[in-house]
Coordinates of C-alpha atoms (C1' of nucleotides) in Angstrom, one line a residue:
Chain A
X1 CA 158.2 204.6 6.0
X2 CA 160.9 203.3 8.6
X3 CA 163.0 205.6 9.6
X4 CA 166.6 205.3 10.6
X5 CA 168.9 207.8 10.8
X6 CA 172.8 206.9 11.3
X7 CA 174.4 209.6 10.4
X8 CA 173.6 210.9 14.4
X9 CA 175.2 208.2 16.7
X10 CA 172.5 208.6 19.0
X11 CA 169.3 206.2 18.6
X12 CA 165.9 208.0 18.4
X13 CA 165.1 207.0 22.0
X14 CA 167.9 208.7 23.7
X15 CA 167.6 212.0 21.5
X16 CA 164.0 211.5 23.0
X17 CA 164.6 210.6 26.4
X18 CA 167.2 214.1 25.9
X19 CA 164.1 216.3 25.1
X20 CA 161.8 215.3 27.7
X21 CA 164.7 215.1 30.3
X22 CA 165.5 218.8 29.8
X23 CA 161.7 219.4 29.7
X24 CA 160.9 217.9 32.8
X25 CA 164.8 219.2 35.1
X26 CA 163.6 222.9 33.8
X27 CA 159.6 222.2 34.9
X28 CA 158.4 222.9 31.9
X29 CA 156.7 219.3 32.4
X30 CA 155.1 219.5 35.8
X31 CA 155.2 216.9 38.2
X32 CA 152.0 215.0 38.6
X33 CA 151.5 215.4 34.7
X34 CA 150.5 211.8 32.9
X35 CA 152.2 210.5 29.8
X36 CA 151.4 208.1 27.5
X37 CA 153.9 206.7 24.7
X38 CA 151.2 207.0 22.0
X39 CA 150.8 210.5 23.1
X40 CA 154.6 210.7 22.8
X41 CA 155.1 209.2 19.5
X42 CA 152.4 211.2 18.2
X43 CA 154.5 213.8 19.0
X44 CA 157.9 213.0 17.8
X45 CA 156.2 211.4 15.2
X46 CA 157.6 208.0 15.7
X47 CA 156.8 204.6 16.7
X48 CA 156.6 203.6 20.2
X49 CA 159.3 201.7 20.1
X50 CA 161.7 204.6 20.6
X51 CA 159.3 206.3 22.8
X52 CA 159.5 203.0 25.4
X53 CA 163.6 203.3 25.1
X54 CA 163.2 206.6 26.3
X55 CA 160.6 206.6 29.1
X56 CA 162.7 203.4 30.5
X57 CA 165.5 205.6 30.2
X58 CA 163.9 208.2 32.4
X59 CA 162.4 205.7 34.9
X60 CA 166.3 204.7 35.5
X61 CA 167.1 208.0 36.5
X62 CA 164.2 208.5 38.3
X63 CA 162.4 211.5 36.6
X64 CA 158.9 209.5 35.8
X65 CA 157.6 206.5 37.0
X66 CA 156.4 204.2 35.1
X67 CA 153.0 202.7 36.1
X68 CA 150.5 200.1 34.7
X69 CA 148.8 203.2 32.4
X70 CA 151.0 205.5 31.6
X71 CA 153.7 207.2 33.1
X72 CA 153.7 210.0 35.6
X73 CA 156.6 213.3 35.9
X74 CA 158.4 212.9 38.8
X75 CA 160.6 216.3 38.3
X76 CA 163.1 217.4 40.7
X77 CA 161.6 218.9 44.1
X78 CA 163.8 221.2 46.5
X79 CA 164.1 217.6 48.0
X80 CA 165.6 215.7 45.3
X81 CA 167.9 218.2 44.1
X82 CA 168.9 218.1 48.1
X83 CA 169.0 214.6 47.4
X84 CA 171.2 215.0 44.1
X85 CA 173.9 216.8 45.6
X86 CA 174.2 214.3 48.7
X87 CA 174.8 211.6 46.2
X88 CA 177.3 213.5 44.4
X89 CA 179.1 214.9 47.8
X90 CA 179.6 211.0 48.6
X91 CA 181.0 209.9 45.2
X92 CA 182.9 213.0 45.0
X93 CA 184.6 212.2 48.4
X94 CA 185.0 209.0 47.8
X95 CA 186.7 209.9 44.6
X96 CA 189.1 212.1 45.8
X97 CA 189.5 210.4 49.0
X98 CA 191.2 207.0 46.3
X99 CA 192.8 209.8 44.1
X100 CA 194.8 211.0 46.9
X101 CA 196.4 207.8 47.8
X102 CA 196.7 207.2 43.7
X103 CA 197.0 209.6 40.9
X104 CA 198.1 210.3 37.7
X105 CA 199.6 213.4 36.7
X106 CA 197.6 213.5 33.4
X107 CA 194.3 213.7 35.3
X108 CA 195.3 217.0 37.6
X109 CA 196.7 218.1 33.7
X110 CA 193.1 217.7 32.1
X111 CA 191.6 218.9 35.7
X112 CA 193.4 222.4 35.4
X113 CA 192.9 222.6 31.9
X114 CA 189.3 222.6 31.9
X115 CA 189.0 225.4 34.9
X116 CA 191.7 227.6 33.1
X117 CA 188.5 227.3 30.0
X118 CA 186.2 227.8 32.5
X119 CA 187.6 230.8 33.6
X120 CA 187.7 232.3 29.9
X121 CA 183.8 230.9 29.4
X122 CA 183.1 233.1 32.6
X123 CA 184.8 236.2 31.2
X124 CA 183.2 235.9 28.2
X125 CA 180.0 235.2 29.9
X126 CA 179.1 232.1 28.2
X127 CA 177.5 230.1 30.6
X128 CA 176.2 227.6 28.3
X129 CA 180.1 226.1 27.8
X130 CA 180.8 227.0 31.0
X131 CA 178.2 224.6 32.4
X132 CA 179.6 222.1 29.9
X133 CA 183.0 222.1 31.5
X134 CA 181.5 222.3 34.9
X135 CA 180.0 218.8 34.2
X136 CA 183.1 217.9 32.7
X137 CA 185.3 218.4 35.5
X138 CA 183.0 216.6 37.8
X139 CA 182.9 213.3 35.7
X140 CA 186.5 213.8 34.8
X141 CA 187.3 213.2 38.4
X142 CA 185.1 210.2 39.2
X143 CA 186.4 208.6 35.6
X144 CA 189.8 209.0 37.2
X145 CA 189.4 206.9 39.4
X146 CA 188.5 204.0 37.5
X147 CA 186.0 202.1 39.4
X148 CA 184.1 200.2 37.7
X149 CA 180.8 200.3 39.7
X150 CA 181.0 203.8 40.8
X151 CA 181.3 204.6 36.8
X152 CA 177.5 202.7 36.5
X153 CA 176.6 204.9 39.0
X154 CA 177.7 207.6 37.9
X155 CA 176.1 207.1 34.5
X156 CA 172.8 206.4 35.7
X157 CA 172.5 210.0 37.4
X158 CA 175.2 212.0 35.3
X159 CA 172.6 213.4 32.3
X160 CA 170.0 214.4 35.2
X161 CA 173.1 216.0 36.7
X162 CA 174.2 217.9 33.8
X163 CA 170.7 219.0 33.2
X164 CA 170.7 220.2 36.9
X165 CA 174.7 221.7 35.7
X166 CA 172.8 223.9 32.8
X167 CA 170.1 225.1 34.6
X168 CA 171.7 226.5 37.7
X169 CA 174.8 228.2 35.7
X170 CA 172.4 229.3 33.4
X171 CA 170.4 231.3 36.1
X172 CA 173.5 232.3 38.3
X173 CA 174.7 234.1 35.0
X174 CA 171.4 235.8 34.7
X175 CA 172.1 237.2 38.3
X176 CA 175.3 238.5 39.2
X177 CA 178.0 237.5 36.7
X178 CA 181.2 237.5 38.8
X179 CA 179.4 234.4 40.5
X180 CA 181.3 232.0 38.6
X181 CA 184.5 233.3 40.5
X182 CA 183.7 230.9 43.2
X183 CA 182.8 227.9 41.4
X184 CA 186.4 228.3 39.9
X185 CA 187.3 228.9 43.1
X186 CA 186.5 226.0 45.0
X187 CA 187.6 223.6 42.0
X188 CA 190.8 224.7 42.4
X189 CA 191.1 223.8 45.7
X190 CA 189.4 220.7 44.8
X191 CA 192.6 220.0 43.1
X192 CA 195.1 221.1 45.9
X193 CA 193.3 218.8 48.3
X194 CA 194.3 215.9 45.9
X195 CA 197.8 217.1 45.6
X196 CA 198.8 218.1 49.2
X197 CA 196.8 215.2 50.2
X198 CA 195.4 217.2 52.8
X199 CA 193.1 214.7 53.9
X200 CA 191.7 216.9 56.6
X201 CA 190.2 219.8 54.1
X202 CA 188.7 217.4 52.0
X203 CA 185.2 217.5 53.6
X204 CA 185.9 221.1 54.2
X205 CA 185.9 221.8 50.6
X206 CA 183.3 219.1 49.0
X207 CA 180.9 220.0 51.6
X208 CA 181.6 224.2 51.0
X209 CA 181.1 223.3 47.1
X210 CA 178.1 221.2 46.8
X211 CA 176.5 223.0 50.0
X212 CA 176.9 225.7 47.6
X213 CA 175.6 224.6 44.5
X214 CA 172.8 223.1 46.4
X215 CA 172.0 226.5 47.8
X216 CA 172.2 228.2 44.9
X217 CA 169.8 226.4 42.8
X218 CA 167.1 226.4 46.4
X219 CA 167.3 230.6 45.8
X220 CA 167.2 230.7 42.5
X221 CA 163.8 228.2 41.7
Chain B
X1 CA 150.5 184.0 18.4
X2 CA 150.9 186.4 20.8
X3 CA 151.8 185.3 24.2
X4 CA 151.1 187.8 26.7
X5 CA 150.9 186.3 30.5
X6 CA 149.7 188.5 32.9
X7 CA 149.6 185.9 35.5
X8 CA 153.3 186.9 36.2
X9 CA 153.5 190.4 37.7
X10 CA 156.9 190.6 35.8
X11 CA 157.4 191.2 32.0
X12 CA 159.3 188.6 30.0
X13 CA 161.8 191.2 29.4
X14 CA 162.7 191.0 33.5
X15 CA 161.9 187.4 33.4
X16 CA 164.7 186.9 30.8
X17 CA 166.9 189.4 32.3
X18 CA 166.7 187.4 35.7
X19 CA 167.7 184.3 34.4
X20 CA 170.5 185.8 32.1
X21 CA 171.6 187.7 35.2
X22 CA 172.3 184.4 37.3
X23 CA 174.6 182.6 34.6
X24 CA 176.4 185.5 34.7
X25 CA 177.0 186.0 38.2
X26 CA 177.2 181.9 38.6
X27 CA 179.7 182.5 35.6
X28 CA 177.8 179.6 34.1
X29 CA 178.3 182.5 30.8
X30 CA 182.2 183.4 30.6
X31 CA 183.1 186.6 30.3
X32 CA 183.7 187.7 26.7
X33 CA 181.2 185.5 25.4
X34 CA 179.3 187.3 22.4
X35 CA 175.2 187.1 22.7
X36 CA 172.4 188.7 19.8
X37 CA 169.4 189.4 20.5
X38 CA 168.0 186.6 17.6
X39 CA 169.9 183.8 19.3
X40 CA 168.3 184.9 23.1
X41 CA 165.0 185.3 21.6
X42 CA 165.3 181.9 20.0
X43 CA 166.3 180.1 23.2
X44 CA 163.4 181.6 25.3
X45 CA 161.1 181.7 22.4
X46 CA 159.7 185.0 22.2
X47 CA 160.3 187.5 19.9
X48 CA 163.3 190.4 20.3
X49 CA 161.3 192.6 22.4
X50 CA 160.9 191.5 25.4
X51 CA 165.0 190.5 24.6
X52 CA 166.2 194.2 24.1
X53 CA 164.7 195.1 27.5
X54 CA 166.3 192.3 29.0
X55 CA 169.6 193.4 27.5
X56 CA 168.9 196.7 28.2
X57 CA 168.8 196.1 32.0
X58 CA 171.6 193.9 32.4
X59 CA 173.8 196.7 30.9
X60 CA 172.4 199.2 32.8
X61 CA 173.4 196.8 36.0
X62 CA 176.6 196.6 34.3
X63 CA 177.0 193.0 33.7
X64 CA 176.8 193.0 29.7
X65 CA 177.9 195.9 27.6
X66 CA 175.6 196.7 24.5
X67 CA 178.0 197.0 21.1
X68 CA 177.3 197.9 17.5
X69 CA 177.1 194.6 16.7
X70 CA 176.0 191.8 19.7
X71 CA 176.1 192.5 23.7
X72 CA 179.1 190.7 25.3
X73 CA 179.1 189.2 29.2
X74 CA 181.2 191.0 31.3
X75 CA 180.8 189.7 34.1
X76 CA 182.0 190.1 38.2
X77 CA 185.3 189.1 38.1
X78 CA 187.5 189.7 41.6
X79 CA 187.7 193.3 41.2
X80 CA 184.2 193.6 40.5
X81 CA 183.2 192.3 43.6
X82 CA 185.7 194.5 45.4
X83 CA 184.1 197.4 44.0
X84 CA 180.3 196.1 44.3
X85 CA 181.4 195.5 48.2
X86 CA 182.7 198.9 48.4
X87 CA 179.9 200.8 47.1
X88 CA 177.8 199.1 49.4
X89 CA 179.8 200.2 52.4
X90 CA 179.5 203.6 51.2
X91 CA 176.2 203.7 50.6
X92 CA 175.2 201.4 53.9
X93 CA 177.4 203.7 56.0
X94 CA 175.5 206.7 54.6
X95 CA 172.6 205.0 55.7
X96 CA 173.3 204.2 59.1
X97 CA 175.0 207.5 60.0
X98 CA 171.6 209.5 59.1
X99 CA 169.3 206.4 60.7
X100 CA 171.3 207.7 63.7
X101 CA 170.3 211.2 63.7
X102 CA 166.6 209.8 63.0
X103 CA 165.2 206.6 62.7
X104 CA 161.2 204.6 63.7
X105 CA 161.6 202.3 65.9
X106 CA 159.2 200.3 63.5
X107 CA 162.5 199.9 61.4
X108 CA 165.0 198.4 64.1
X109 CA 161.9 195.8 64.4
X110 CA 161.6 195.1 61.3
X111 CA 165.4 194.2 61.2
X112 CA 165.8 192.5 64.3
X113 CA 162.9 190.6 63.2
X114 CA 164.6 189.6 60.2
X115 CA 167.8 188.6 62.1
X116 CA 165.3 186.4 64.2
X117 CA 164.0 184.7 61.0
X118 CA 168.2 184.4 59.8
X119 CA 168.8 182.6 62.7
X120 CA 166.2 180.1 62.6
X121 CA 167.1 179.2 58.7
X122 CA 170.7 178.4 59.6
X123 CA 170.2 176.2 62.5
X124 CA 168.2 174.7 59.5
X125 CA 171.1 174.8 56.8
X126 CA 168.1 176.7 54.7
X127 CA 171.0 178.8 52.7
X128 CA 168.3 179.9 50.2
X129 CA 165.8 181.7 52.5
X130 CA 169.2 182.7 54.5
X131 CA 170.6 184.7 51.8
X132 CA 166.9 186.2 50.6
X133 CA 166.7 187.7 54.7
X134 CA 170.4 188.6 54.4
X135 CA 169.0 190.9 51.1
X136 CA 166.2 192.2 52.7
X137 CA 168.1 193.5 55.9
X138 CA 170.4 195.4 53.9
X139 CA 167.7 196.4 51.8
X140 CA 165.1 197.5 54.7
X141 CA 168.4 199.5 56.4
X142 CA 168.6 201.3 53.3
X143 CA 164.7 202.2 52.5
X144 CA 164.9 203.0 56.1
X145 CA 166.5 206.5 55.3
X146 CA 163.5 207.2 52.2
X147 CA 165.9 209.0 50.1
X148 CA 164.6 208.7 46.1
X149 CA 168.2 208.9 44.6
X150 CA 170.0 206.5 47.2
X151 CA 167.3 204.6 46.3
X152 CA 167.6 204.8 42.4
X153 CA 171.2 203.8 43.3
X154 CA 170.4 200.5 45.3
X155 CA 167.7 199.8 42.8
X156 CA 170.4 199.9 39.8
X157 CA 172.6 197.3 41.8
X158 CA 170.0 195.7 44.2
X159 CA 169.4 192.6 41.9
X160 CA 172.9 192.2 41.5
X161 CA 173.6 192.4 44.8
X162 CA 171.0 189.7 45.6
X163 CA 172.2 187.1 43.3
X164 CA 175.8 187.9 44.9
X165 CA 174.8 186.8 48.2
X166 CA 172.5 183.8 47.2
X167 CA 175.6 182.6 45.6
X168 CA 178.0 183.6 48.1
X169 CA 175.8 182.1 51.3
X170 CA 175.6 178.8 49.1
X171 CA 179.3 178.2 48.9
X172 CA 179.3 179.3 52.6
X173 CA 177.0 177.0 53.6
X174 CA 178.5 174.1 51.7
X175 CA 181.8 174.9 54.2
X176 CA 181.8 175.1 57.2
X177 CA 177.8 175.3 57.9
X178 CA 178.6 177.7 61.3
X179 CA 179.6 180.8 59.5
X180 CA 176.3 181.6 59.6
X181 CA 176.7 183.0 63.1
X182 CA 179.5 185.3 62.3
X183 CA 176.7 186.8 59.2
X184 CA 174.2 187.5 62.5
X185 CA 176.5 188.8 64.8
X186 CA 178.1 191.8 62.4
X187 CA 174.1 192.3 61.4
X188 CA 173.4 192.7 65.2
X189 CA 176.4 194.9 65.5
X190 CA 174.9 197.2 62.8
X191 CA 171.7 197.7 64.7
X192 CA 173.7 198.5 67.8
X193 CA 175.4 201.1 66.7
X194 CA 172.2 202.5 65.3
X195 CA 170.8 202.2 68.6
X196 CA 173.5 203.3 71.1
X197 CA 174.5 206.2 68.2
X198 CA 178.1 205.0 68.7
X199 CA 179.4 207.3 65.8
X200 CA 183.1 205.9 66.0
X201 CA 182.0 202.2 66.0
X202 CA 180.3 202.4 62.6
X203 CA 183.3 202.6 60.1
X204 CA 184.6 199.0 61.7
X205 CA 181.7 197.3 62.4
X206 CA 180.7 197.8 58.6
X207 CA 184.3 197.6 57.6
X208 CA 184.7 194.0 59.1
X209 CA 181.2 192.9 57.8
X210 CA 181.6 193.9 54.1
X211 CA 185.5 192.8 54.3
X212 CA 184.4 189.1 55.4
X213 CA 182.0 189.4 52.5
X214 CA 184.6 189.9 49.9
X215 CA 187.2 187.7 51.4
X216 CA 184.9 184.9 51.7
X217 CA 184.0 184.7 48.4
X218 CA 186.9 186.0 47.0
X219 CA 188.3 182.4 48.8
X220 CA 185.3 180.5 47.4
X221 CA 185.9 181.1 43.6
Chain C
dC1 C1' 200.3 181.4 -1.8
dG2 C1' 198.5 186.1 -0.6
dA3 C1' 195.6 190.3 -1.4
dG4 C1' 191.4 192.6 -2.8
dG5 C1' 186.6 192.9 -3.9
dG6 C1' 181.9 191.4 -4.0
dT7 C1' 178.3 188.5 -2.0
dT8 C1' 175.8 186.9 1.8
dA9 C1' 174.4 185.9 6.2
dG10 C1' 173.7 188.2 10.4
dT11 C1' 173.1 192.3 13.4
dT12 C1' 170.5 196.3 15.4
dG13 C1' 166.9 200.2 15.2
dT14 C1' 162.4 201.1 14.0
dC15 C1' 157.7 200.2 12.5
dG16 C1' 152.8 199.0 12.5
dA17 C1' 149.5 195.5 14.3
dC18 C1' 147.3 192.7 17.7
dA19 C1' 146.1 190.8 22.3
dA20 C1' 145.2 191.4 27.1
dG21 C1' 144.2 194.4 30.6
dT22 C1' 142.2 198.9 32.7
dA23 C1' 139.6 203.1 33.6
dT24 C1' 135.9 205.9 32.4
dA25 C1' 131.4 207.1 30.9
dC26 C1' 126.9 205.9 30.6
dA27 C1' 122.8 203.4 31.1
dA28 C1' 119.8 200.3 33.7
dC29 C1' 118.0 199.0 37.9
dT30 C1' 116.9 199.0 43.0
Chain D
dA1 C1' 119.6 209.3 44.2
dG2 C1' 122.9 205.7 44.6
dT3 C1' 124.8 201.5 43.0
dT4 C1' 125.9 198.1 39.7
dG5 C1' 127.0 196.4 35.2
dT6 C1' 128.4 197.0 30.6
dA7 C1' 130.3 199.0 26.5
dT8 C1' 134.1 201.5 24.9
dA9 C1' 138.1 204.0 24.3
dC10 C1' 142.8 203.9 25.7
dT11 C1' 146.8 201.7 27.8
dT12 C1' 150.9 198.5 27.8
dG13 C1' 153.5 194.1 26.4
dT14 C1' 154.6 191.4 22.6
dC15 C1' 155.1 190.1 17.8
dG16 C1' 156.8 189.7 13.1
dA17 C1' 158.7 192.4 9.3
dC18 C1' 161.7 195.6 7.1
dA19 C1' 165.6 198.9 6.3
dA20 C1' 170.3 200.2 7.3
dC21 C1' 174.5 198.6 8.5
dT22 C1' 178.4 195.2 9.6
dA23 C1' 181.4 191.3 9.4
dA24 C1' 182.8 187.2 7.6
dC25 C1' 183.4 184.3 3.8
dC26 C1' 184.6 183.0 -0.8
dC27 C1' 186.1 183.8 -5.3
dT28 C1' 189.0 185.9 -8.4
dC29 C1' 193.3 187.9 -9.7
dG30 C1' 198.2 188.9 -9.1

DNA sequence: CGAGGGTTAGTTGTCGACAAGTATACAACT
DNA sequence: AGTTGTATACTTGTCGACAACTAACCCTCG
């Protein structure tokens, strides 16, 4: 019996590669474990055609390697997520850094938009949309920009960053919930550092935010 | 039959993807040109699988983009290779400012090794060995720093990077044959800087190396 | 001549099978 | 016992086939 299923837009290899990704960011797949795409398939019983798509997928953003017999889980160590949020500081600045000499007023629209829902998803506690929108101002920014290459990079690392996104909110609500105050906070400024072009805060600020985040996460695992 | 060649350490799917890569870049395929996966698979004569990874990977570099309905080129058109060039600064400045703080001194000879070797191939007008040593300087400098997602980044570009400067150093070679020089001295600058931890010198020695980059084949095409 | 509907060739996603290579367990031998 | 060789189970890379879907063409009708 083939399957094929297009009433979901995604193919059966990324709606994989989606459940193993969150499996191995939340280390419910340790790292060190072996994989094989029979073992996989067997699993979502599918083919391994799908199952390849979604390892390769993962080998792109650097979760597994792939090696001549089977693949091995990479995960995220204090390290990497280090690691994550260095990338992202750089983009970010970078970013921000083109937006200030070039914007359009639509972008800071959609930018405050999305904290003022932040801000009612933190009221209301729901971390889970709150995350969403998180991740959303982030790429909203580096999509502003429209730069072509930093958009391919930004792809290749943006669903390990959203995983990373849900994770951490998730736990910062479990602690205390007034937390999400600051990441409001600091978005906002985000903002007035693109629309005072003060170029001088704009380390200031990045570095406070993802130092931050990057923190967080370190306490919290 | 099935052909299966494990003489070559690379798949047919990379194989393909290599070759499809370089028409591209060398624009030998224009830019909107439509491609399926039957009519590739016919022309290399293999069947579709090895195809789809092929595809697969030049989208992920960003040179093709994957539709409902046939992949079509994209391409590097000017702005591309602006963009390609500045990512590269940012990412190679990155690099440099933390070899600063902390590098082997294995790695400096390594690269001034590699500047040796440079040297020698352009007295000889060898353009092709040139350009692979121009590659693997930029390349060492950045796995000099051993940071997995920098890594994942230059990985996702590295191939395209390397078939920009093969065709780049060509044209430049076909010119005036003592550019070369000018290539060496900004690479000998870098590894100064490194050395002598002259913080303020590293935004313009990179700045003039990647600019002559994109100017020089921004005049060449 | 133009518009609408059906046919048809072509496209991708998925499947199961096979070939080639690899690691492991187990037996034979020194 | 320790080493070597072999059988065997498991791995990936590739193949050809099929189902769902899309686009283009042609034929009919107004």
């Amino acid at each position: 019996m083939n399957r094929v299923n297009y009433s979901s837009s995604e193919s059966l290899g990324e709606q994989i590669a989606n459940v193993l990704r969150l499996r191995i960011v939340s280390k419910e797949s340790t790292p060190g474990t072996k994989i094989s795409e029979n073992q996989i398939a067997k699993e979502f019983e599918t083919s391994r055609s799908p199952v390849r798509d979604a390892l390769k997928i993962l080998s792109n953003e650097g979760l597994i390697r792939l090696e001549r017999m089977g693949a091995v889980v990479l995960g995220l160590n204090s390290t990497d997520l280090l690691e994550l949020y260095e990338v992202r500081y750089l983009i970010e600045t970078f970013a921000i850094k083109r937006l200030m000499e070039n914007y359009k007023e639509d972008l800071i629209i959609s930018l405050v938009k999305i904290i003022d829902k932040m801000d009612i998803c933190g009221k209301h506690g729901d971390y889970k949309e709150f995350s969403e929108l998180d991740f959303l101002f982030h790429e909203t920014l580096i999509k502003g920009i429209e730069h072509n290459r930093i958009n391919h990079l930004w792809n290749s690392m943006s669903k390990v960053v959203k995983s990373v996104i849900l994770i951490t909110t998730e736990k910062r609500f479990q602690g205390r919930v007034e937390e999400y105050r600051y990441v409001i906070k600091t978005h906002r400024q985000m903002i007035d550092v693109i629309k005072t072009r003060d170029v001088k805060h704009i380390d200031k600020v990045l570095k406070e935010h993802f130092n931050d985040g990057h923190l967080s996460i370190k306490n919290l695992l």
